[in-house]
Coordinates of C-alpha atoms in Angstrom, one line a residue:
X8 CA -9.9 -22.4 11.9
X9 CA -8.7 -20.8 8.8
X10 CA -8.4 -16.9 8.8
X11 CA -11.0 -15.0 7.5
X12 CA -8.5 -13.0 5.3
X13 CA -5.3 -13.9 3.5
X14 CA -3.6 -10.9 2.5
X15 CA -0.9 -9.8 0.6
X16 CA 0.4 -6.3 1.2
X17 CA 2.4 -4.3 -1.5
X18 CA 4.1 -1.6 0.0
X19 CA 6.8 1.3 0.2
X20 CA 7.6 1.4 4.0
X21 CA 7.6 4.6 5.1
X22 CA 5.6 5.6 8.2
X23 CA 2.0 5.4 7.5
X24 CA 2.9 1.8 6.0
X25 CA 4.5 0.8 8.8
X26 CA 1.5 1.6 10.9
X27 CA -0.6 -0.3 8.3
X28 CA 2.0 -3.2 8.7
X29 CA 1.8 -2.9 12.3
X30 CA -2.1 -3.1 12.7
X31 CA -2.1 -6.2 10.2
X32 CA 0.0 -8.2 12.5
X33 CA -1.6 -6.7 15.8
X34 CA -5.0 -8.8 14.5
X35 CA -5.5 -12.4 15.3
X36 CA -5.0 -15.5 13.0
X37 CA -8.4 -15.8 12.8
X38 CA -8.9 -12.3 11.1
X39 CA -6.0 -12.3 8.7
X40 CA -3.0 -14.0 7.5
X41 CA -0.2 -12.0 5.8
X42 CA 1.2 -14.2 2.9
X43 CA 3.7 -11.8 1.8
X44 CA 4.8 -8.5 2.1
X45 CA 6.0 -7.3 -1.7
X46 CA 8.4 -4.2 -1.6
X47 CA 8.4 -1.5 -4.2
X48 CA 10.3 1.9 -4.7
X49 CA 8.5 5.2 -3.6
X50 CA 9.0 7.7 -1.1
X51 CA 12.5 5.8 -0.5
X52 CA 14.6 3.3 -2.6
X53 CA 13.7 0.0 -2.3
X54 CA 16.7 -1.5 -0.3
X55 CA 15.8 1.2 2.5
X56 CA 12.2 -0.2 2.6
X57 CA 13.4 -3.6 3.1
X58 CA 15.5 -2.4 5.9
X59 CA 12.6 -0.4 7.2
X60 CA 10.6 -3.7 7.2
X61 CA 13.4 -5.6 8.5
X62 CA 13.7 -3.4 11.7
X63 CA 9.9 -3.3 12.1
X64 CA 9.9 -7.0 12.5
X65 CA 13.3 -7.2 14.9
X66 CA 11.4 -4.6 17.0
X67 CA 8.3 -6.5 17.0
X68 CA 10.3 -9.6 18.6
X69 CA 12.2 -7.4 21.0
X70 CA 8.5 -6.3 22.0
X71 CA 6.9 -9.6 22.5
X72 CA 9.7 -10.5 24.5
X73 CA 9.5 -7.2 26.7
X74 CA 5.8 -8.0 27.4
X75 CA 6.3 -11.7 27.9
X76 CA 9.0 -10.9 30.8
X77 CA 6.2 -8.6 32.2
X78 CA 3.7 -11.7 32.2
X79 CA 1.6 -9.4 29.7
X80 CA 0.1 -10.9 26.3
X81 CA 2.8 -10.8 23.9
X82 CA 0.4 -9.8 20.8
X83 CA 0.9 -9.3 17.4
X84 CA -0.7 -13.2 17.0
X85 CA -0.8 -12.8 13.8
X86 CA 2.9 -12.3 13.0
X87 CA 3.6 -15.5 15.3
X88 CA 0.8 -17.9 14.1
X89 CA 2.2 -17.1 10.1
X90 CA 5.5 -16.0 9.0
X91 CA 5.3 -13.8 6.1
X92 CA 7.2 -13.9 3.0
X93 CA 9.1 -11.0 2.4
X94 CA 10.1 -10.1 -1.6
X95 CA 12.1 -7.6 -3.0
X96 CA 10.4 -5.7 -6.1
X97 CA 10.4 -2.8 -8.4
X98 CA 13.0 -0.3 -8.0
X99 CA 12.0 2.3 -10.4
X100 CA 8.5 2.9 -12.6
X101 CA 7.9 1.3 -15.8
X102 CA 8.8 3.2 -19.1
X103 CA 9.9 6.6 -19.5
X104 CA 9.5 7.9 -16.0
X105 CA 12.3 7.6 -14.4
X106 CA 12.7 11.2 -14.1
X107 CA 10.1 11.1 -11.2
X108 CA 12.9 9.7 -9.0
X109 CA 14.9 13.1 -9.2
X110 CA 11.9 14.6 -7.9
X111 CA 11.3 12.5 -4.9
X112 CA 13.4 14.4 -2.3
X113 CA 10.9 17.5 -3.1
X114 CA 7.6 15.7 -2.7
X115 CA 5.0 16.1 0.3
X116 CA 5.4 12.5 1.5
X117 CA 9.2 12.5 1.6
X118 CA 9.5 15.4 3.7
X119 CA 7.3 13.8 6.3
X120 CA 9.0 10.3 6.0
X121 CA 12.6 11.6 5.9
X122 CA 15.2 10.2 3.8
X123 CA 15.1 6.8 5.2
X124 CA 11.1 6.4 5.2
X125 CA 11.2 6.7 9.1
X126 CA 11.9 10.0 9.7
X127 CA 15.7 9.2 9.8
X128 CA 15.4 6.7 12.9
X129 CA 18.4 4.7 11.5
X130 CA 20.7 7.4 12.0
X131 CA 19.3 9.2 15.4
X132 CA 18.5 5.8 16.8
X133 CA 20.8 3.5 15.5
X134 CA 20.4 1.0 18.5
X135 CA 16.9 0.6 17.3
X136 CA 18.1 -0.9 13.8
X137 CA 19.1 -4.3 13.8
X138 CA 22.6 -5.2 12.0
X139 CA 22.7 -5.9 8.4
X140 CA 23.5 -9.8 8.5
X141 CA 20.4 -10.5 7.1
X142 CA 21.0 -8.6 3.7
X143 CA 22.7 -12.0 1.8
X144 CA 19.1 -13.7 2.2
X145 CA 17.4 -11.8 -0.5
X146 CA 20.4 -11.5 -2.7
X147 CA 19.0 -12.8 -6.1
X148 CA 20.7 -15.8 -7.7
X149 CA 22.6 -15.0 -11.1
X150 CA 20.7 -17.9 -12.9
X151 CA 16.9 -16.8 -13.5
X152 CA 16.4 -20.7 -14.9
X153 CA 17.5 -22.1 -11.7
X154 CA 15.0 -20.0 -9.5
X155 CA 14.8 -21.2 -5.8
X156 CA 11.4 -21.8 -4.1
X157 CA 11.1 -19.8 -1.2
X158 CA 11.0 -23.0 1.1
X159 CA 14.7 -22.8 -0.1
X160 CA 15.7 -19.7 1.5
X161 CA 16.6 -19.7 5.3
X162 CA 13.8 -18.7 7.6
X163 CA 14.5 -15.9 9.7
X164 CA 12.6 -16.3 13.1
X165 CA 9.6 -13.8 12.1
X166 CA 10.0 -13.8 8.3
X167 CA 10.7 -15.8 5.5
X168 CA 13.3 -14.3 3.1
X169 CA 12.6 -14.8 -0.8
X170 CA 15.3 -14.4 -3.4
X171 CA 12.9 -13.9 -6.2
X172 CA 11.6 -10.6 -7.5
X173 CA 8.2 -9.5 -5.5
X174 CA 5.9 -9.5 -9.0
X175 CA 7.0 -13.5 -9.2
X176 CA 5.9 -13.8 -5.5
X177 CA 2.6 -12.3 -6.0
X178 CA 1.9 -14.6 -8.9
X179 CA 3.3 -17.6 -6.9
X180 CA 1.0 -17.0 -3.9
X181 CA -2.1 -16.4 -6.1
X182 CA -1.5 -19.6 -7.7
X183 CA -0.9 -21.4 -4.6
X184 CA -4.3 -20.6 -2.8
X185 CA -7.8 -20.9 -4.1
X186 CA -9.1 -18.4 -6.3
X187 CA -10.9 -15.4 -4.6
X188 CA -9.5 -16.2 -1.6
X189 CA -6.3 -13.7 -1.4
X190 CA -6.5 -9.8 -1.2
X191 CA -4.0 -7.4 -2.2
X192 CA -3.6 -4.5 -0.3
X193 CA -1.2 -2.0 -2.3
X194 CA -0.2 1.1 -0.7
X195 CA 2.5 2.2 -2.8
X196 CA 3.2 2.3 -6.6
X197 CA 1.8 -0.1 -8.6
X198 CA 4.5 -1.1 -10.6
X199 CA 4.9 -4.6 -8.8
X200 CA 1.1 -5.3 -9.4
X201 CA 1.9 -4.6 -13.6
X202 CA 4.6 -6.6 -13.7
X203 CA 2.8 -9.6 -12.0
X204 CA -0.4 -8.7 -14.7
X205 CA 1.6 -8.2 -17.3
X206 CA 3.9 -11.6 -17.3
X207 CA 0.5 -14.0 -16.3
X208 CA -2.8 -11.9 -16.2
X209 CA -4.6 -14.9 -15.8
X210 CA -2.9 -16.1 -12.7
X211 CA -3.4 -12.7 -11.6
X212 CA -6.9 -12.4 -12.0
X213 CA -7.1 -15.2 -9.2
X214 CA -6.6 -12.4 -6.6
X215 CA -10.4 -11.7 -4.7
X216 CA -9.4 -8.0 -4.8
X217 CA -7.0 -5.5 -5.2
X218 CA -7.6 -2.7 -2.4
X219 CA -5.5 0.4 -3.8
X220 CA -4.4 3.6 -1.6
X221 CA -4.2 6.1 -4.6
X222 CA -5.4 8.9 -6.5
X223 CA -7.4 11.9 -5.5
X224 CA -11.0 12.5 -7.4
X225 CA -12.6 16.0 -6.2
X226 CA -9.3 16.5 -3.6
X227 CA -6.5 18.3 -4.8
X228 CA -3.4 16.3 -5.4
X229 CA -0.6 15.8 -2.6
X230 CA 2.3 16.0 -5.1
X231 CA 1.3 18.1 -8.0
X232 CA -2.5 20.0 -7.7
X233 CA -3.8 16.8 -9.5
X234 CA -1.5 13.8 -8.6
X235 CA -1.8 11.8 -5.7
X236 CA 1.7 10.5 -4.6
X237 CA 1.4 6.6 -5.6
X238 CA -0.7 7.2 -8.6
X239 CA 2.0 9.9 -9.8
X240 CA 5.3 7.7 -8.8
X241 CA 4.4 4.8 -11.6
X242 CA 1.1 6.3 -13.7
X243 CA 1.7 3.6 -16.5
X244 CA 1.4 0.7 -13.7
X245 CA -1.3 2.4 -12.3
X246 CA -3.2 2.9 -15.7
X247 CA -2.8 -0.7 -16.4
X248 CA -4.0 -2.3 -12.8
X249 CA -6.9 -0.4 -13.3
X250 CA -7.4 -1.4 -17.3
X251 CA -8.0 -5.1 -15.9
X252 CA -11.3 -3.7 -14.3
X253 CA -12.4 -3.2 -18.0
X254 CA -14.9 -5.6 -20.2
X255 CA -12.3 -4.5 -22.6
X256 CA -8.6 -4.0 -21.2
X257 CA -7.4 -2.5 -24.6
X258 CA -9.6 0.8 -24.4
X259 CA -8.0 2.0 -21.4
X260 CA -4.3 0.5 -21.6
X261 CA -1.9 2.8 -21.9
X262 CA 0.9 2.7 -24.5
X263 CA 4.0 0.9 -23.2
X264 CA 7.6 0.2 -24.4
X265 CA 8.3 -2.6 -22.5
X266 CA 5.0 -4.5 -21.5
X267 CA 3.0 -5.7 -23.8
X268 CA -1.2 -5.5 -24.0
X269 CA -3.5 -8.1 -22.5
X270 CA -5.0 -10.8 -24.3
X271 CA -8.1 -10.2 -26.2
X272 CA -10.0 -13.0 -24.0
X273 CA -9.6 -13.0 -20.1
X274 CA -11.6 -14.9 -18.0
X275 CA -12.8 -12.1 -15.5
X276 CA -12.4 -8.8 -14.9
X277 CA -10.7 -7.3 -12.0
X278 CA -12.2 -6.3 -8.6
X279 CA -10.3 -3.2 -7.5
X280 CA -11.6 -0.9 -4.8
X281 CA -10.0 2.3 -4.5
X282 CA -9.2 4.3 -1.5
X283 CA -8.2 7.8 -2.8
X284 CA -7.1 10.6 -0.8
X285 CA -11.1 11.8 -0.6
X286 CA -11.7 9.0 1.5
X287 CA -8.0 8.6 3.4
X288 CA -8.4 12.0 4.6
X289 CA -11.1 11.5 7.0
X290 CA -8.8 9.4 8.9
X291 CA -6.3 11.1 11.5
X292 CA -4.2 10.5 14.5
X293 CA -3.9 13.2 16.9
X294 CA -0.4 14.2 18.3
X295 CA -2.2 14.6 21.8
X296 CA -3.8 11.1 21.6
X297 CA -0.5 9.5 20.3
X298 CA 1.4 11.3 23.5
X299 CA -1.2 9.9 26.0
X300 CA -0.9 6.4 24.8
X301 CA 2.5 6.3 24.0
X302 CA 4.0 8.0 27.2
X303 CA 3.5 5.7 30.1
X304 CA 4.8 2.5 27.8
X305 CA 7.7 4.9 27.4
X306 CA 8.3 4.9 30.7
X307 CA 7.7 1.3 30.9
X308 CA 10.5 0.5 28.8
X309 CA 8.3 -0.5 25.6
X310 CA 10.8 -1.3 22.6
X311 CA 7.9 -0.7 20.3
X312 CA 6.7 2.3 21.9
X313 CA 10.3 4.1 21.8
X314 CA 10.8 3.2 18.2
X315 CA 7.4 4.2 17.2
X316 CA 7.9 7.5 19.0
X317 CA 11.0 8.3 17.2
X318 CA 9.6 8.5 13.8
X319 CA 6.2 9.9 14.9
X320 CA 7.8 12.5 16.9
X321 CA 10.0 13.9 13.6
X322 CA 6.5 13.9 11.6
X323 CA 4.3 15.8 13.9
X324 CA 7.7 18.1 14.3
X325 CA 7.3 18.8 10.4
X326 CA 3.6 19.0 10.5
X327 CA 3.8 21.6 13.1
X328 CA 6.5 23.6 11.1
X329 CA 5.1 23.8 7.9
X330 CA 1.5 23.6 8.0
X331 CA -1.0 25.7 10.0
X332 CA -3.4 24.2 12.5
X333 CA -1.0 21.7 13.6
X334 CA 0.3 23.0 16.6
X335 CA 1.0 21.0 19.9
X336 CA -1.6 18.5 20.6
X337 CA -3.6 19.0 17.9
X338 CA -1.2 18.1 14.9
X339 CA -2.6 15.1 13.0
X340 CA -1.1 12.2 10.9
X341 CA -3.5 11.4 8.2
X342 CA -3.6 7.5 8.0
X343 CA -3.9 6.8 4.2
X344 CA -2.2 3.5 4.5
X345 CA -3.6 1.8 7.5
X346 CA -7.2 2.6 6.5
X347 CA -6.7 0.3 3.4
X348 CA -5.6 -2.5 6.0
X349 CA -8.5 -1.6 8.4
X350 CA -10.9 -2.5 5.2
X351 CA -8.9 -5.8 4.5
X352 CA -9.4 -7.1 8.6
X353 CA -13.0 -5.8 8.4
X354 CA -14.7 -5.6 4.8
X355 CA -18.0 -7.7 6.0
X356 CA -18.8 -4.4 8.3
X357 CA -21.6 -2.8 6.5
X358 CA -20.4 0.7 7.3
X359 CA -18.0 0.5 4.6
X360 CA -19.7 1.7 1.9
X361 CA -18.4 3.0 -2.2
X362 CA -20.0 5.9 -3.5
X363 CA -23.6 5.7 -4.8
X364 CA -22.0 5.8 -8.4
X365 CA -19.6 2.8 -8.3
X366 CA -18.5 1.4 -10.3
X367 CA -16.9 4.0 -12.0
X368 CA -15.0 4.7 -15.0
X369 CA -11.7 6.0 -13.3
X370 CA -8.7 6.4 -15.5
X371 CA -5.5 7.2 -14.7
X372 CA -3.4 10.0 -17.1
X373 CA 0.1 8.8 -18.0
X374 CA 1.3 11.4 -20.7
X375 CA 0.3 14.7 -19.5
X376 CA 2.8 17.4 -18.4
X377 CA 1.0 18.7 -15.7
X378 CA -1.6 16.4 -14.9
X379 CA 0.2 12.7 -14.9
X380 CA -1.4 10.4 -12.2
X381 CA -4.4 12.4 -12.3
X382 CA -7.5 10.5 -11.7
X383 CA -9.9 11.2 -14.9
X384 CA -13.5 11.0 -14.6
X385 CA -16.3 11.7 -17.0
X386 CA -18.4 14.2 -15.4
X387 CA -20.6 14.8 -18.5
X388 CA -24.1 14.1 -18.2
X389 CA -24.7 11.9 -20.9
X390 CA -26.3 8.6 -21.5
X391 CA -24.2 5.4 -22.4
X392 CA -23.8 4.6 -26.0
X393 CA -25.2 0.9 -25.5
X394 CA -24.3 -0.4 -29.4
X395 CA -21.0 -0.7 -31.0
X396 CA -21.4 2.4 -33.2
X397 CA -18.7 5.0 -31.9
X398 CA -19.5 8.4 -31.2
X399 CA -17.6 11.1 -32.9
X400 CA -18.2 13.3 -30.0
X401 CA -16.8 10.5 -27.4
X402 CA -13.2 10.4 -28.1
X403 CA -11.9 7.6 -25.2
X404 CA -15.2 5.9 -25.5
X405 CA -16.4 7.0 -22.3
X406 CA -19.9 6.4 -22.7
X407 CA -19.5 3.3 -24.5
X408 CA -21.0 0.2 -22.2
X409 CA -18.4 -1.9 -23.3
X410 CA -15.5 -0.1 -22.7
X411 CA -13.9 2.0 -20.0
X412 CA -12.7 1.3 -16.5
X413 CA -15.1 -0.3 -13.5
X414 CA -13.6 0.7 -10.3
X415 CA -15.4 0.9 -7.0
X416 CA -14.4 3.9 -5.0
X417 CA -14.7 3.6 -1.4
X418 CA -16.4 6.5 0.4
X419 CA -17.6 5.6 4.1
X420 CA -15.7 3.8 6.8
X421 CA -16.9 2.3 10.1
X422 CA -16.0 5.8 11.8
X423 CA -13.1 7.8 10.5
X424 CA -12.9 10.3 14.0
X425 CA -12.1 7.2 16.2
X426 CA -9.8 5.2 13.6
X427 CA -6.7 6.7 15.1
X428 CA -7.1 5.9 18.7
X429 CA -8.6 2.5 17.4
X430 CA -5.1 2.0 15.8
X431 CA -3.2 3.1 18.9
X432 CA -5.3 0.1 20.8
X433 CA -4.7 -2.4 18.5
X434 CA -0.8 -1.9 18.5
X435 CA -0.6 -1.3 22.1
X436 CA -3.5 -2.5 24.1

């Protein structure tokens, strides 16, 4: 039976990214096939992202062997049925945003994730990190004219390494599959997606939909008062991807020194569903629930339980130290990225609902000194302009029916208050 959903996960694997990946692999092959994990910079350097993903797969191999030795179902059927390609992507944001990298150690997300993205686990628990004999599998070749296919790379037990850039692999996967059959779940900065779309927009538009964790509408940002981390980290990339939802992408396309504009005529508009902080903050995992799930597994020797407990202990301790109301069992981690994977797995559930005002003209601010990464929406109560006559009181064509973005903003899920335990159940049975 063909999988219900084929997905690409574009990610900068810190803690909630890893939980999202684990949720995807814990599904059944009938539910999902993870075609590609494309890695981008974000909270940490992209090479650290790669180490975290390889470590996760190493732990999953040990976990499945441990379960089998006890006569238990191995689990993680989606991973065992389909090896994902892993490709390394963007190391830095587009254009003149490189200065952002200097700010990353001060941001709200890295202090939860630690310097290596997983609470320092590679230093505190080195026995859980595989030896780096796999690094050569991802070394890019020198001559770009003789790029190999993925199949020419040596396949690992649980993944297929790629020597090509993640943006190229995104295009390859979309080209190899029928149009409107692959969903991209983007839970990091959108740099890889922007690069792929710039190189070949028509192939990129073969995607069924792009599911984005990013932005903040009516909630404060988590990096600046108005900026959410992923949108802030590469605002130009986010704005370029959002522009593909417009019937006239040039109307919202930001200026770029390294990427050209899109063609005047494109075959379709992009379907983009955004999960901003307004939506994801409704989905938490309580420390008490986590501890009740993990404690008996730690006592029985589960490798996955030991690994996850190591970085989750760092998160909960940090939350308790810095945030009022996060004491003891009440400490809670917001599951931003896992919510997006949950949606991809269960998109047919009618309890997933967008805002009544969707699709909305949401634009990403790219040049503001204090507003970089802000989701800008038009809160004026005015009629749309139905013709091509420009209004002198509408700078930016916000009121034009022929311009602006068309973003679907998700608002309701099948149950935010129960999602934390649903995640634990999927991962640990």
